[in-house]
Amino acid sequence: NAGVTQTPKFRVLKTGQSMTLLCAQDMNHEYMYWYRQDPGMGLRLIHYSVGEGTTAKGEVPDGYNVSRLKKQNFLLGLESAAPSQTSVYFCASSYSRVTAFNQPQHFGDGTRLSIL
Amino acid sequence: AQSVTQLDSQVPVFEEAPVELRCNYSSSVSVYLFWYVQYPNQGLQLLLKYLSGSTLVKGINGFEAEFNKSQTSFHLRKPSVHISDTAEYFCAVSISGTYKYIFGTGTRLKVLA
């Protein structure tokens, strides 16, 4: 059981380049999230999705785009990378809202991205 | 607005000593509470959760936490730590009926030999 899988694990980009981070989950979760983790700032939500074909902005969405064409996949795109986007990116998923209680999130191992 | 505060950014403790990692939250609506652990170069793993019922919850690796509604706290405790507990610990709240999760800034637990 793979859980949440993120690819790639590491990447170095030059300023202005674009790239896409892929997140895949095999738990049939409705909700998926993209966070960035920076020292001393905890996790900040970039974008999230409550179901296939739907996405919404989180706390720090500028410079990022997302797509959820299939329920199991959630893609994060950087259109024109900037040094301020150097960070560790985490994808997470959780159960549908139809459950009785809010369930914990399941996380991938992260993508370490450096923008030079 | 909801918020989560972890007052201690770093906590050093000797092996086999007890430890408490503090978490306070602010919310005007019902929340669910979680503690996650992050080992170096890994993602976050669920340590324990409070959804309802008994306010004392037990998690993996000998950790436990107590939900205190009046003090809006959810402190994490372990009676005797091991070197392998060295990691970063995050407290999080989930807002009832929403997609929203809010994380604290984390506490680095360093267990010393």
Tab-separated table of C-alpha atoms in Angstrom:
chain	number	residue	atom	x	y	z
A	1	ASN	CA	0.000	0.000	0.000
A	2	ALA	CA	1.867	3.092	-1.265
A	3	GLY	CA	-0.298	5.777	0.409
A	4	VAL	CA	0.750	9.194	-0.913
A	5	THR	CA	3.575	9.283	-3.442
A	6	GLN	CA	5.330	12.441	-4.566
A	7	THR	CA	7.600	12.802	-7.581
A	8	PRO	CA	10.259	13.990	-7.957
A	9	LYS	CA	11.939	13.846	-4.529
A	10	PHE	CA	14.563	16.482	-5.362
A	11	ARG	CA	14.892	19.111	-8.046
A	12	VAL	CA	17.087	22.103	-8.776
A	13	LEU	CA	15.723	24.764	-11.105
A	14	LYS	CA	16.975	28.017	-12.504
A	15	THR	CA	14.975	31.191	-12.015
A	16	GLY	CA	12.284	31.448	-14.661
A	17	GLN	CA	12.040	27.737	-15.408
A	18	SER	CA	8.773	25.878	-15.002
A	19	MET	CA	8.030	22.475	-13.572
A	20	THR	CA	5.249	20.234	-12.299
A	21	LEU	CA	5.192	18.263	-9.066
A	22	LEU	CA	3.070	15.153	-9.062
A	23	CYS	CA	1.139	13.724	-6.141
A	24	ALA	CA	-0.635	10.374	-6.328
A	25	GLN	CA	-2.722	8.653	-3.641
A	26	ASP	CA	-4.194	5.174	-3.682
A	27	MET	CA	-6.586	5.521	-0.720
A	28	ASN	CA	-9.574	6.868	-2.660
A	29	HIS	CA	-9.433	10.107	-0.678
A	30	GLU	CA	-11.590	13.018	-1.770
A	31	TYR	CA	-9.505	15.832	-0.319
A	32	MET	CA	-5.965	16.604	-1.465
A	33	TYR	CA	-3.634	19.411	-0.442
A	34	TRP	CA	-0.341	21.017	-1.353
A	35	TYR	CA	1.745	22.618	1.404
A	36	ARG	CA	5.118	24.229	1.541
A	37	GLN	CA	7.346	23.902	4.595
A	38	ASP	CA	9.871	26.581	5.437
A	39	PRO	CA	12.037	26.800	8.573
A	40	GLY	CA	10.178	28.281	11.528
A	41	MET	CA	6.938	28.670	9.583
A	42	GLY	CA	5.368	25.254	9.832
A	43	LEU	CA	3.208	24.135	6.925
A	44	ARG	CA	1.438	26.665	4.772
A	45	LEU	CA	-1.370	25.650	2.453
A	46	ILE	CA	-0.813	26.519	-1.205
A	47	HIS	CA	-3.863	24.986	-2.904
A	48	TYR	CA	-6.331	22.260	-2.119
A	49	SER	CA	-8.971	20.148	-3.824
A	50	VAL	CA	-12.199	18.732	-2.435
A	51	GLY	CA	-12.785	16.424	-5.360
A	52	GLU	CA	-11.971	15.540	-8.936
A	53	GLY	CA	-12.110	18.570	-11.197
A	54	THR	CA	-12.214	21.111	-8.354
A	55	THR	CA	-9.404	23.190	-6.885
A	56	ALA	CA	-9.180	26.204	-4.595
A	57	LYS	CA	-6.598	28.636	-3.276
A	58	GLY	CA	-5.045	28.239	0.105
A	59	GLU	CA	-2.956	30.606	2.177
A	60	VAL	CA	-0.029	31.177	-0.226
A	61	PRO	CA	-1.222	30.464	-3.802
A	62	ASP	CA	0.685	33.113	-5.758
A	63	GLY	CA	3.093	31.722	-8.352
A	64	TYR	CA	1.517	28.250	-8.291
A	65	ASN	CA	-1.211	26.479	-10.235
A	66	VAL	CA	-2.841	23.111	-9.653
A	67	SER	CA	-4.982	20.577	-11.446
A	68	ARG	CA	-7.004	17.558	-10.337
A	69	LEU	CA	-8.091	15.806	-13.503
A	70	LYS	CA	-8.211	12.405	-11.828
A	71	LYS	CA	-9.276	11.705	-8.259
A	72	GLN	CA	-6.007	10.018	-7.370
A	73	ASN	CA	-3.684	12.717	-8.760
A	74	PHE	CA	-3.032	16.300	-7.728
A	75	LEU	CA	-0.478	18.306	-9.718
A	76	LEU	CA	1.313	21.439	-8.566
A	77	GLY	CA	2.834	23.691	-11.202
A	78	LEU	CA	5.368	26.462	-10.953
A	79	GLU	CA	4.949	28.675	-13.983
A	80	SER	CA	8.100	30.774	-13.621
A	81	ALA	CA	10.225	29.661	-10.681
A	82	ALA	CA	11.619	32.256	-8.280
A	83	PRO	CA	14.211	31.855	-5.501
A	84	SER	CA	11.452	32.570	-2.945
A	85	GLN	CA	9.866	29.284	-3.976
A	86	THR	CA	12.830	27.301	-2.674
A	87	SER	CA	11.158	25.057	-0.127
A	88	VAL	CA	10.058	21.556	0.745
A	89	TYR	CA	6.685	20.757	-0.775
A	90	PHE	CA	4.327	18.252	0.784
A	91	CYS	CA	1.224	16.702	-0.626
A	92	ALA	CA	-1.456	15.339	1.684
A	93	SER	CA	-4.820	13.642	1.353
A	94	SER	CA	-7.709	12.915	3.673
A	95	TYR	CA	-11.096	11.229	3.795
A	96	SER	CA	-14.250	12.571	2.317
A	97	ARG	CA	-16.362	15.065	4.181
A	98	VAL	CA	-19.173	12.535	4.418
A	99	THR	CA	-17.422	10.801	7.306
A	100	ALA	CA	-18.595	11.632	10.778
A	101	PHE	CA	-15.402	13.272	11.930
A	102	ASN	CA	-12.610	15.141	10.246
A	103	GLN	CA	-9.963	12.524	9.642
A	104	PRO	CA	-6.199	13.020	9.825
A	105	GLN	CA	-4.224	13.816	6.721
A	106	HIS	CA	-1.822	11.382	5.101
A	107	PHE	CA	1.405	12.917	3.823
A	108	GLY	CA	3.910	12.134	1.125
A	109	ASP	CA	7.639	12.242	1.796
A	110	GLY	CA	8.053	15.652	0.203
A	111	THR	CA	9.802	17.247	-2.747
A	112	ARG	CA	12.884	19.319	-1.992
A	113	LEU	CA	13.022	22.121	-4.522
A	114	SER	CA	15.858	24.618	-4.929
A	115	ILE	CA	15.585	27.608	-7.221
A	116	LEU	CA	18.892	29.189	-8.185
B	1	ALA	CA	-10.005	33.068	12.973
B	2	GLN	CA	-8.419	29.855	14.140
B	3	SER	CA	-4.796	29.492	15.185
B	4	VAL	CA	-2.404	26.979	16.699
B	5	THR	CA	0.486	27.964	18.927
B	6	GLN	CA	3.442	25.810	19.817
B	7	LEU	CA	5.351	27.955	22.257
B	8	ASP	CA	8.570	25.956	22.288
B	9	SER	CA	10.533	25.874	19.063
B	10	GLN	CA	13.151	23.525	20.526
B	11	VAL	CA	13.101	21.191	23.517
B	12	PRO	CA	16.283	19.400	24.601
B	13	VAL	CA	15.834	16.534	27.032
B	14	PHE	CA	18.008	13.730	28.317
B	15	GLU	CA	17.269	10.139	27.389
B	16	GLU	CA	14.791	8.388	29.721
B	17	ALA	CA	13.533	11.718	31.072
B	18	PRO	CA	9.875	12.776	30.673
B	19	VAL	CA	8.885	15.400	28.137
B	20	GLU	CA	5.912	17.638	27.473
B	21	LEU	CA	5.416	19.510	24.205
B	22	ARG	CA	2.877	22.278	24.484
B	23	CYS	CA	0.109	23.143	22.057
B	24	ASN	CA	-2.594	25.767	22.452
B	25	TYR	CA	-5.282	26.572	19.943
B	26	SER	CA	-7.830	29.262	19.353
B	27	SER	CA	-11.150	28.608	17.679
B	28	SER	CA	-14.748	29.717	18.038
B	29	VAL	CA	-16.034	26.521	16.417
B	30	SER	CA	-15.547	22.837	17.073
B	31	VAL	CA	-12.169	21.420	16.168
B	32	TYR	CA	-10.460	18.084	15.992
B	33	LEU	CA	-6.893	17.838	17.233
B	34	PHE	CA	-3.847	15.986	15.959
B	35	TRP	CA	-0.176	15.540	16.681
B	36	TYR	CA	2.178	14.609	13.878
B	37	VAL	CA	5.853	13.629	13.974
B	38	GLN	CA	8.361	14.381	11.239
B	39	TYR	CA	11.678	12.550	11.121
B	40	PRO	CA	14.506	14.065	9.051
B	41	ASN	CA	13.864	14.028	5.315
B	42	GLN	CA	10.459	12.422	5.726
B	43	GLY	CA	6.841	13.490	5.603
B	44	LEU	CA	4.552	13.948	8.579
B	45	GLN	CA	3.206	10.847	10.306
B	46	LEU	CA	0.174	10.807	12.550
B	47	LEU	CA	1.106	10.327	16.205
B	48	LEU	CA	-2.335	10.597	17.748
B	49	LYS	CA	-5.702	12.283	17.353
B	50	TYR	CA	-8.573	13.585	19.414
B	51	LEU	CA	-11.954	13.425	17.707
B	52	SER	CA	-14.326	12.931	20.643
B	53	GLY	CA	-14.775	10.971	23.866
B	54	SER	CA	-12.042	10.525	26.464
B	55	THR	CA	-9.849	13.592	26.733
B	56	LEU	CA	-6.728	11.494	27.256
B	57	VAL	CA	-5.627	9.927	24.031
B	58	LYS	CA	-2.811	7.477	23.503
B	59	GLY	CA	-0.763	7.315	20.356
B	60	ILE	CA	2.094	5.418	18.863
B	61	ASN	CA	5.565	5.115	20.364
B	62	GLY	CA	4.337	5.649	23.931
B	63	PHE	CA	3.086	9.207	23.421
B	64	GLU	CA	-0.145	10.528	24.865
B	65	ALA	CA	-1.953	13.850	24.859
B	66	GLU	CA	-4.703	15.421	26.893
B	67	PHE	CA	-7.398	17.643	25.464
B	68	ASN	CA	-8.292	20.473	27.827
B	69	LYS	CA	-11.218	22.429	26.464
B	70	SER	CA	-11.230	25.120	29.140
B	71	GLN	CA	-7.564	25.905	28.559
B	72	THR	CA	-7.784	25.217	24.809
B	73	SER	CA	-4.713	23.041	25.019
B	74	PHE	CA	-3.605	19.694	23.665
B	75	HIS	CA	-0.192	19.011	25.191
B	76	LEU	CA	1.838	15.990	24.138
B	77	ARG	CA	3.640	13.900	26.745
B	78	LYS	CA	5.923	10.917	27.035
B	79	PRO	CA	7.098	9.563	30.395
B	80	SER	CA	10.487	8.359	29.163
B	81	VAL	CA	12.036	9.429	25.870
B	82	HIS	CA	14.487	7.587	23.665
B	83	ILE	CA	17.147	8.823	21.293
B	84	SER	CA	14.911	7.677	18.443
B	85	ASP	CA	12.246	10.217	19.488
B	86	THR	CA	14.456	13.010	18.182
B	87	ALA	CA	12.259	14.645	15.539
B	88	GLU	CA	10.031	17.612	14.881
B	89	TYR	CA	6.517	17.504	16.271
B	90	PHE	CA	3.562	19.397	14.855
B	91	CYS	CA	0.250	20.107	16.489
B	92	ALA	CA	-2.694	20.604	14.132
B	93	VAL	CA	-6.386	21.380	14.323
B	94	SER	CA	-9.061	20.552	11.814
B	95	ILE	CA	-12.122	22.749	11.659
B	96	SER	CA	-15.270	20.711	12.012
B	97	GLY	CA	-17.136	20.219	8.742
B	98	THR	CA	-14.508	21.919	6.566
B	99	TYR	CA	-11.462	21.074	4.511
B	100	LYS	CA	-9.348	23.248	6.733
B	101	TYR	CA	-6.341	22.075	8.760
B	102	ILE	CA	-4.128	24.502	10.633
B	103	PHE	CA	-0.644	23.554	11.740
B	104	GLY	CA	1.556	24.940	14.462
B	105	THR	CA	5.105	25.983	13.652
B	106	GLY	CA	6.551	22.815	15.134
B	107	THR	CA	8.716	21.840	18.116
B	108	ARG	CA	12.090	20.215	17.603
B	109	LEU	CA	12.636	17.562	20.243
B	110	LYS	CA	16.287	16.674	20.716
B	111	VAL	CA	16.984	13.724	22.982
B	112	LEU	CA	20.456	13.763	24.482
B	113	ALA	CA	22.439	10.696	25.544
